[in-house]
PDB file of C-alpha atoms and ligand atoms in Angstrom:
ATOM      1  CA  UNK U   1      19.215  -2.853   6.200  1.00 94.00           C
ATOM      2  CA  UNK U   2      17.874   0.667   6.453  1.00 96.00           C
ATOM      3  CA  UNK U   3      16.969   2.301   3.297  1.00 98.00           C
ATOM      4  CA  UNK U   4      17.010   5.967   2.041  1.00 97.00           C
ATOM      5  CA  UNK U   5      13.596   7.484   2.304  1.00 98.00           C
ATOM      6  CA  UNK U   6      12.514   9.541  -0.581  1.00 96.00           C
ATOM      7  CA  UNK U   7      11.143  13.024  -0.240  1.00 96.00           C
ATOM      8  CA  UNK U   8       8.073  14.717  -1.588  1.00 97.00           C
ATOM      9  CA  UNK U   9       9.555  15.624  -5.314  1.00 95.00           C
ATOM     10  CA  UNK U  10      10.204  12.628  -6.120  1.00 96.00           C
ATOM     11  CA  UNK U  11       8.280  10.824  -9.143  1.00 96.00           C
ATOM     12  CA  UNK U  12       7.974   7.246  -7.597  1.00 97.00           C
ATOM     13  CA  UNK U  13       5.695   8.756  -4.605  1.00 98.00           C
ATOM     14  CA  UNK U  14       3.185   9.678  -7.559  1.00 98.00           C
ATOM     15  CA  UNK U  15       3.453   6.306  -8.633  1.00 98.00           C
ATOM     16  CA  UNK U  16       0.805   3.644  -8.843  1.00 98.00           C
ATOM     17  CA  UNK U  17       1.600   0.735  -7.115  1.00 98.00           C
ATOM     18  CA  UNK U  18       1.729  -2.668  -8.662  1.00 98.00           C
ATOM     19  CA  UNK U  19      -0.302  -5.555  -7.344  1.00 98.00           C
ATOM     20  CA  UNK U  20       2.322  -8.602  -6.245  1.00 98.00           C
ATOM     21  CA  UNK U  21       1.216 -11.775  -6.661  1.00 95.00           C
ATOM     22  CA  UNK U  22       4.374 -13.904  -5.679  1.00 94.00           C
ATOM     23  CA  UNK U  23       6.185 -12.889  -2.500  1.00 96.00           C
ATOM     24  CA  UNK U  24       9.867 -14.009  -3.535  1.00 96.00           C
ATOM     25  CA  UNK U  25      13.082 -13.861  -1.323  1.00 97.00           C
ATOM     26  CA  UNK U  26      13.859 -10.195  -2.445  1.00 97.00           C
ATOM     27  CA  UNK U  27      10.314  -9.237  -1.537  1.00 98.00           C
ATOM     28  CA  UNK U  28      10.607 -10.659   2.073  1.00 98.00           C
ATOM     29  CA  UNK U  29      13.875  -8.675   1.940  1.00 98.00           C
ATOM     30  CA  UNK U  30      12.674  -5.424   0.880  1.00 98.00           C
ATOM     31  CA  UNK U  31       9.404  -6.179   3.786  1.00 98.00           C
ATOM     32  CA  UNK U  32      12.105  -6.811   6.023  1.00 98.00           C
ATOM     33  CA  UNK U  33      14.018  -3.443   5.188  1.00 98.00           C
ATOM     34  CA  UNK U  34      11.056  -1.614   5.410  1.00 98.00           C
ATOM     35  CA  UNK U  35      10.399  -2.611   9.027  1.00 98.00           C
ATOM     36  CA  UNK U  36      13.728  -1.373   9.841  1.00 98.00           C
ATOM     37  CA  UNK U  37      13.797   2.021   8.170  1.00 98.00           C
ATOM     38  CA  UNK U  38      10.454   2.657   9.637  1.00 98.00           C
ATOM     39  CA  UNK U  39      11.280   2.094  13.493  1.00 97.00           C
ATOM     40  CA  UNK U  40      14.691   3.771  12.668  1.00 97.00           C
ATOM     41  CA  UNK U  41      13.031   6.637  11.628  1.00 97.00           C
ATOM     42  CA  UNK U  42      10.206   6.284  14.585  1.00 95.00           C
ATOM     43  CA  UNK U  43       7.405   6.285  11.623  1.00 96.00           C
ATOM     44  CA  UNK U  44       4.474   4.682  12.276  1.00 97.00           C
ATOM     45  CA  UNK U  45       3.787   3.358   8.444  1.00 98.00           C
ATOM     46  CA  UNK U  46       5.466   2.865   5.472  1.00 98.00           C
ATOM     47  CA  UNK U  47       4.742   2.511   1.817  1.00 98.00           C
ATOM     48  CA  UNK U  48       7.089   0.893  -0.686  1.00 98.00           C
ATOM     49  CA  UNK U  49       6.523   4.102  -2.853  1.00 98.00           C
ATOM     50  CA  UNK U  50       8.887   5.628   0.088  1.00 98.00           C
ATOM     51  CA  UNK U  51      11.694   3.264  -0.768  1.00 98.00           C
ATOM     52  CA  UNK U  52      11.582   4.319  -4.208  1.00 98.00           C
ATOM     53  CA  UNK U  53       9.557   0.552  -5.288  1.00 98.00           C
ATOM     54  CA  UNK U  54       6.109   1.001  -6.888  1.00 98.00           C
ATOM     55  CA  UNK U  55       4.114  -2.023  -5.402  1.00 98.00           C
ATOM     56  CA  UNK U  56       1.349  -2.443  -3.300  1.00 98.00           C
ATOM     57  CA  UNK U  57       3.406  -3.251  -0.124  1.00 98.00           C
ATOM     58  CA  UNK U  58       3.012  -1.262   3.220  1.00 98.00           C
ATOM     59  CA  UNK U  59       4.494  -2.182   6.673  1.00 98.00           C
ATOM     60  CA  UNK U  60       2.430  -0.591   9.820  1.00 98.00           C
ATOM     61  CA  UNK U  61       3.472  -0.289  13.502  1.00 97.00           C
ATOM     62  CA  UNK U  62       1.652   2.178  16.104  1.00 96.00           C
ATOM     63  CA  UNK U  63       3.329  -0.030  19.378  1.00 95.00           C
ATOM     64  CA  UNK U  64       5.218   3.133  20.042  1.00 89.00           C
ATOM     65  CA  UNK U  65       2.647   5.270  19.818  1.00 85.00           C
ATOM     66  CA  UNK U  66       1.391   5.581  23.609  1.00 77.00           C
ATOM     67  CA  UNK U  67      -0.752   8.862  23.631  1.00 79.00           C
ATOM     68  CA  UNK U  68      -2.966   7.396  21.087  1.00 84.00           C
ATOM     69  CA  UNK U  69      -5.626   4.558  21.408  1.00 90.00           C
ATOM     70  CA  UNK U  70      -5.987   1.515  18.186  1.00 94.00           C
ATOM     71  CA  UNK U  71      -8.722  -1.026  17.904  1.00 95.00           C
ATOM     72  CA  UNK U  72      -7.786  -4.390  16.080  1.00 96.00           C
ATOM     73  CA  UNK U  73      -9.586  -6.950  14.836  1.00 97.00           C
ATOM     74  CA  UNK U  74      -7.920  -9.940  12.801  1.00 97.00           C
ATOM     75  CA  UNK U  75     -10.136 -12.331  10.810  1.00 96.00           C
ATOM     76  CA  UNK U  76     -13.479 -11.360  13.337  1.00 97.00           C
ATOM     77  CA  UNK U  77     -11.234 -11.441  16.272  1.00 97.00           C
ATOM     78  CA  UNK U  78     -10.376  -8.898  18.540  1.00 97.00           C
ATOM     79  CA  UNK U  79      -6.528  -8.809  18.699  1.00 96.00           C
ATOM     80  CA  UNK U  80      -4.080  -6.948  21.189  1.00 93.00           C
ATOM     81  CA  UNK U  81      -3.225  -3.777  18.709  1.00 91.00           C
ATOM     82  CA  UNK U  82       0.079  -3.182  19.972  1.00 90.00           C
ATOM     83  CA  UNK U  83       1.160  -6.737  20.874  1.00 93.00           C
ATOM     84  CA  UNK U  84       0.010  -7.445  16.950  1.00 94.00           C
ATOM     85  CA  UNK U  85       2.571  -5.154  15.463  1.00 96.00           C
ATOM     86  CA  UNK U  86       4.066  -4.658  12.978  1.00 97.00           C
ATOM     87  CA  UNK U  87       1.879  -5.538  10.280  1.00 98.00           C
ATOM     88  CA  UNK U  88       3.362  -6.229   6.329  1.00 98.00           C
ATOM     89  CA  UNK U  89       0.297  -5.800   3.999  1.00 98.00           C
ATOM     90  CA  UNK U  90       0.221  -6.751   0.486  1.00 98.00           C
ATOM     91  CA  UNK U  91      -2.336  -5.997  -2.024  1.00 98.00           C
ATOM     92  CA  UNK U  92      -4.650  -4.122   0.561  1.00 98.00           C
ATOM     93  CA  UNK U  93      -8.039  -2.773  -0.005  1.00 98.00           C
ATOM     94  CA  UNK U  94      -9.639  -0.566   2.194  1.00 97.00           C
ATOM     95  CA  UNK U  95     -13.400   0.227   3.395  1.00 98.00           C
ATOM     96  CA  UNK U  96     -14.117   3.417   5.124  1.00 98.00           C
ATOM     97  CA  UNK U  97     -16.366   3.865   8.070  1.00 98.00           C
ATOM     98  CA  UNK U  98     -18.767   6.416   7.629  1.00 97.00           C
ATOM     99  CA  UNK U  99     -17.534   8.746  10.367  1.00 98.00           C
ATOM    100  CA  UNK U 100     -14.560  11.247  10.069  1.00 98.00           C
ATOM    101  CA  UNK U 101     -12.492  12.565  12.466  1.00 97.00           C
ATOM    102  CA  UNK U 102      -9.538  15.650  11.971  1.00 96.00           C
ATOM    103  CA  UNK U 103      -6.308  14.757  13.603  1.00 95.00           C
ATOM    104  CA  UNK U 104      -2.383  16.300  13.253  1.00 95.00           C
ATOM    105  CA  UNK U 105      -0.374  14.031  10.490  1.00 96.00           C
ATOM    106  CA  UNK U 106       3.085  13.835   9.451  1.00 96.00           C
ATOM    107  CA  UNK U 107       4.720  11.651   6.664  1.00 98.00           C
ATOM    108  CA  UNK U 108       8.502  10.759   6.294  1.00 98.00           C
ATOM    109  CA  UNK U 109       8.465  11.695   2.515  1.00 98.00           C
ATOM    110  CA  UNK U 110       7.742  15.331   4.184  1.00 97.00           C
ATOM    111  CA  UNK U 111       9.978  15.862   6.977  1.00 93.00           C
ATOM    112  CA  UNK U 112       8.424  18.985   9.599  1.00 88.00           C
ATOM    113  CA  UNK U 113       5.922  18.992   8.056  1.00 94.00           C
ATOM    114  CA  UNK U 114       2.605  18.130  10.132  1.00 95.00           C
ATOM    115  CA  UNK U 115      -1.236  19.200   9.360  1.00 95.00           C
ATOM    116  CA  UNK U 116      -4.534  18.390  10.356  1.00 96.00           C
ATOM    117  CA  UNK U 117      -6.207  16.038   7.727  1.00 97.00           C
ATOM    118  CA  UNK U 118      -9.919  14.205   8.363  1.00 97.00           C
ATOM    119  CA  UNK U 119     -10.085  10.620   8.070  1.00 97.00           C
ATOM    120  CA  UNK U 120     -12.821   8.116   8.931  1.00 98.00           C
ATOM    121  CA  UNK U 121     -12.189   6.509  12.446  1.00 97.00           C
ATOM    122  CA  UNK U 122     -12.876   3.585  11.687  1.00 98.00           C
ATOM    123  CA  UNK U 123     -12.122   1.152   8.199  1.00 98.00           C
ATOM    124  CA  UNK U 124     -11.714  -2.569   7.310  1.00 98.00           C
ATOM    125  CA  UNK U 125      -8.807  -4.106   5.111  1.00 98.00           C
ATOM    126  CA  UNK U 126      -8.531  -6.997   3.225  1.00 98.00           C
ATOM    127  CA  UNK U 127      -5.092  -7.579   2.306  1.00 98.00           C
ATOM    128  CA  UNK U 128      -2.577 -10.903   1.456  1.00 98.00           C
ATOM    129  CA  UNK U 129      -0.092 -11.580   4.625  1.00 97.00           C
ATOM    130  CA  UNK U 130       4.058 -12.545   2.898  1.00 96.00           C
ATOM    131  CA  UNK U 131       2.858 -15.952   3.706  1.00 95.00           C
ATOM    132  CA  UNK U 132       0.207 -15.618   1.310  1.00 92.00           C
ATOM    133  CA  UNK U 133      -2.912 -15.491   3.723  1.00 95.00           C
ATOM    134  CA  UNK U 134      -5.832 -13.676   3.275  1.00 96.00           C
ATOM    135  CA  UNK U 135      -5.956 -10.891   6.292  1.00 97.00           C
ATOM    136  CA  UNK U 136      -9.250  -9.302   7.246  1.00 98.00           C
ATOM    137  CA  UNK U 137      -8.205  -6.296   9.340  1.00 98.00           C
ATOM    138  CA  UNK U 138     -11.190  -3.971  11.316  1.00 98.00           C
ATOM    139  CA  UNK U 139      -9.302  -1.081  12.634  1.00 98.00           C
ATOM    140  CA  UNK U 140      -9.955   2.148  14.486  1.00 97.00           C
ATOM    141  CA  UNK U 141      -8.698   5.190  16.137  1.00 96.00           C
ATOM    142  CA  UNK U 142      -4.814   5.744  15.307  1.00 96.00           C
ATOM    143  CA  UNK U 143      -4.386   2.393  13.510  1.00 97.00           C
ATOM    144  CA  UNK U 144      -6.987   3.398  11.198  1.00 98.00           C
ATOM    145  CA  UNK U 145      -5.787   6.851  10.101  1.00 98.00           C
ATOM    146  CA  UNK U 146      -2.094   5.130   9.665  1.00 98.00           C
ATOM    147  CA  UNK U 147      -4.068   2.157   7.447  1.00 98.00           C
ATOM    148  CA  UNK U 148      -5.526   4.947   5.163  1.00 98.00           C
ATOM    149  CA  UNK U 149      -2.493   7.127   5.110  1.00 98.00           C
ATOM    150  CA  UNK U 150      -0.674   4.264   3.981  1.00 98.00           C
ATOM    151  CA  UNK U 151      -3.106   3.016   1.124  1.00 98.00           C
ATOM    152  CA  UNK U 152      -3.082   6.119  -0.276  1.00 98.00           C
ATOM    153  CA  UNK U 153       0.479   6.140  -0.861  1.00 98.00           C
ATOM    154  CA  UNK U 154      -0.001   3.118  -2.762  1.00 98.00           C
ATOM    155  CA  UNK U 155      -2.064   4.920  -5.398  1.00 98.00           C
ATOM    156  CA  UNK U 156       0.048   7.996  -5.369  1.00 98.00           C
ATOM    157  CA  UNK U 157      -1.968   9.917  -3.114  1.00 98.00           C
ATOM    158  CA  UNK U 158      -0.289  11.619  -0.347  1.00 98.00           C
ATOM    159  CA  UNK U 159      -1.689  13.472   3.032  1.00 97.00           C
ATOM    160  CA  UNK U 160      -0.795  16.735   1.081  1.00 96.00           C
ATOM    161  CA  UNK U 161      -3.996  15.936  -1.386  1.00 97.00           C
ATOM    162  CA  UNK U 162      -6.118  15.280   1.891  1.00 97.00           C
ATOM    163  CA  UNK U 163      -5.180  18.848   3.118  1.00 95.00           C
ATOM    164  CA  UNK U 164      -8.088  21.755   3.374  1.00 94.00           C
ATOM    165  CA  UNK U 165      -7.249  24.381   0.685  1.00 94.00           C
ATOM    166  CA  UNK U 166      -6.095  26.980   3.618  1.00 94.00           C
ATOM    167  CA  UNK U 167      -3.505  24.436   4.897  1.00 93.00           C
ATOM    168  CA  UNK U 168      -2.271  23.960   1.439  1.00 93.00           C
ATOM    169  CA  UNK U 169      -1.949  27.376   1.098  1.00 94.00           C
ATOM    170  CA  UNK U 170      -0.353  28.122   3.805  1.00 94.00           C
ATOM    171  CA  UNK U 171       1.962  25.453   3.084  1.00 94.00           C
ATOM    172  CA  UNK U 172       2.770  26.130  -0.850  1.00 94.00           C
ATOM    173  CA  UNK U 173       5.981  27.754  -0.482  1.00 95.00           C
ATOM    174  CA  UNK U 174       7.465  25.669   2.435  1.00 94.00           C
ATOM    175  CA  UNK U 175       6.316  22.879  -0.275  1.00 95.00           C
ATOM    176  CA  UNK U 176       7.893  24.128  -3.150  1.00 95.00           C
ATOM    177  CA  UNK U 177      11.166  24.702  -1.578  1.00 94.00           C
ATOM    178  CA  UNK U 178      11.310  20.939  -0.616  1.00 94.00           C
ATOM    179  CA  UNK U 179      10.468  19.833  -4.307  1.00 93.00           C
ATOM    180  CA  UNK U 180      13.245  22.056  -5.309  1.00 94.00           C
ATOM    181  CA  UNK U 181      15.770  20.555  -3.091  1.00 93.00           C
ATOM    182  CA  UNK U 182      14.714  17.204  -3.460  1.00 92.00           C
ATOM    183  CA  UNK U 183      15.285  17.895  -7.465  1.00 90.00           C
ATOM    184  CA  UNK U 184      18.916  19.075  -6.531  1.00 90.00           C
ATOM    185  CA  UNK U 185      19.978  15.946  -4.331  1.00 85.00           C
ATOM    186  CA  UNK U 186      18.854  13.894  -7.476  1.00 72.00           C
ATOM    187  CA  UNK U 187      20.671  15.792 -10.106  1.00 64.00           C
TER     188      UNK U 187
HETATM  189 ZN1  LIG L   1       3.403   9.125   4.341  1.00 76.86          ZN
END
């Protein structure tokens, strides 16, 4: 079932999210939901904070994204990026590699708008599978940007606090119109 993704504005996307430690029927559910309202929405990644649930639950999947290159390892093992997809994370803890790169991001809370935010190309995740597996993930390139992106939103950080102060700027009133509407569609 595809859900309703919520906009910058909203409280929840500020929200911490909580660590699961039993993956339950209406977990799976909510994974499985997640997957869907992604691809409908041709994302790339998406945080429960985006379906309104504070937990530390993300869904990845860059198979449709062909004009940009990911490197996967699983476990130590080099894995088929694509063909692996999509990924559901739970619990996930990132390490950053010590080079940054600036590359154009969106983020379905914040529909048109796109900006160029630096990332490290390269990071490793540890992170619980809904089976309850440990998953060691070494990523790079766009994988690795969509990893981050997506951790962050599980702490309440979002690609608008990753911003230079000039994009922010330039952005502030294009941003405060969509907290204002968002406000209205939940009155
Ligand atoms: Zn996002």
């Amino acid at each position: 079932m595809k859900l309703p993704i919520v906009r910058y504005g909203e409280p929840v996307l500020r929200a911490q999210g909580k660590r699961i430690d039993q993956v339950d029927a209406e977990l799976r559910e909510l994974a499985a939901n997640m997957i869907e309202t992604m691809h409908e929405a041709n994302g790339v990644g998406l945080a429960a904070q985006q379906v309104g649930a504070a937990l530390q639950l993300t869904v990845v999947d860059v198979s449709g994204a062909e004009d940009q290159e990911s490197t996967l390892k699983l476990n130590g093992a080099e894995a088929d990026a694509k063909k692996s997809m999509p990924l559901v994370l739970l619990n996930p803890e990132l390490v950053l590699g010590k080079e940054t790169a600036v590359a154009l991001e969106g983020c379905l809370s914040f529909p048109e708008i796109t900006a160029d935010i630096r990332r490290a190309i390269s990071v490793t995740v540890r992170a619980q599978t809904l089976e309850g597996e440990a998953l060691e993930i070494e990523a790079s390139g766009l994988l690795a940007r969509v990893l981050q992106h997506e951790v962050d939103h599980l702490n309440g950080v979002l690609f608008i606090d990753r911003m230079s102060a000039a994009t922010k700027v330039a952005l502030r009133s294009r941003l405060k119109r969509m907290q204002r509407e968002t406000a209205a569609t939940a009155r």
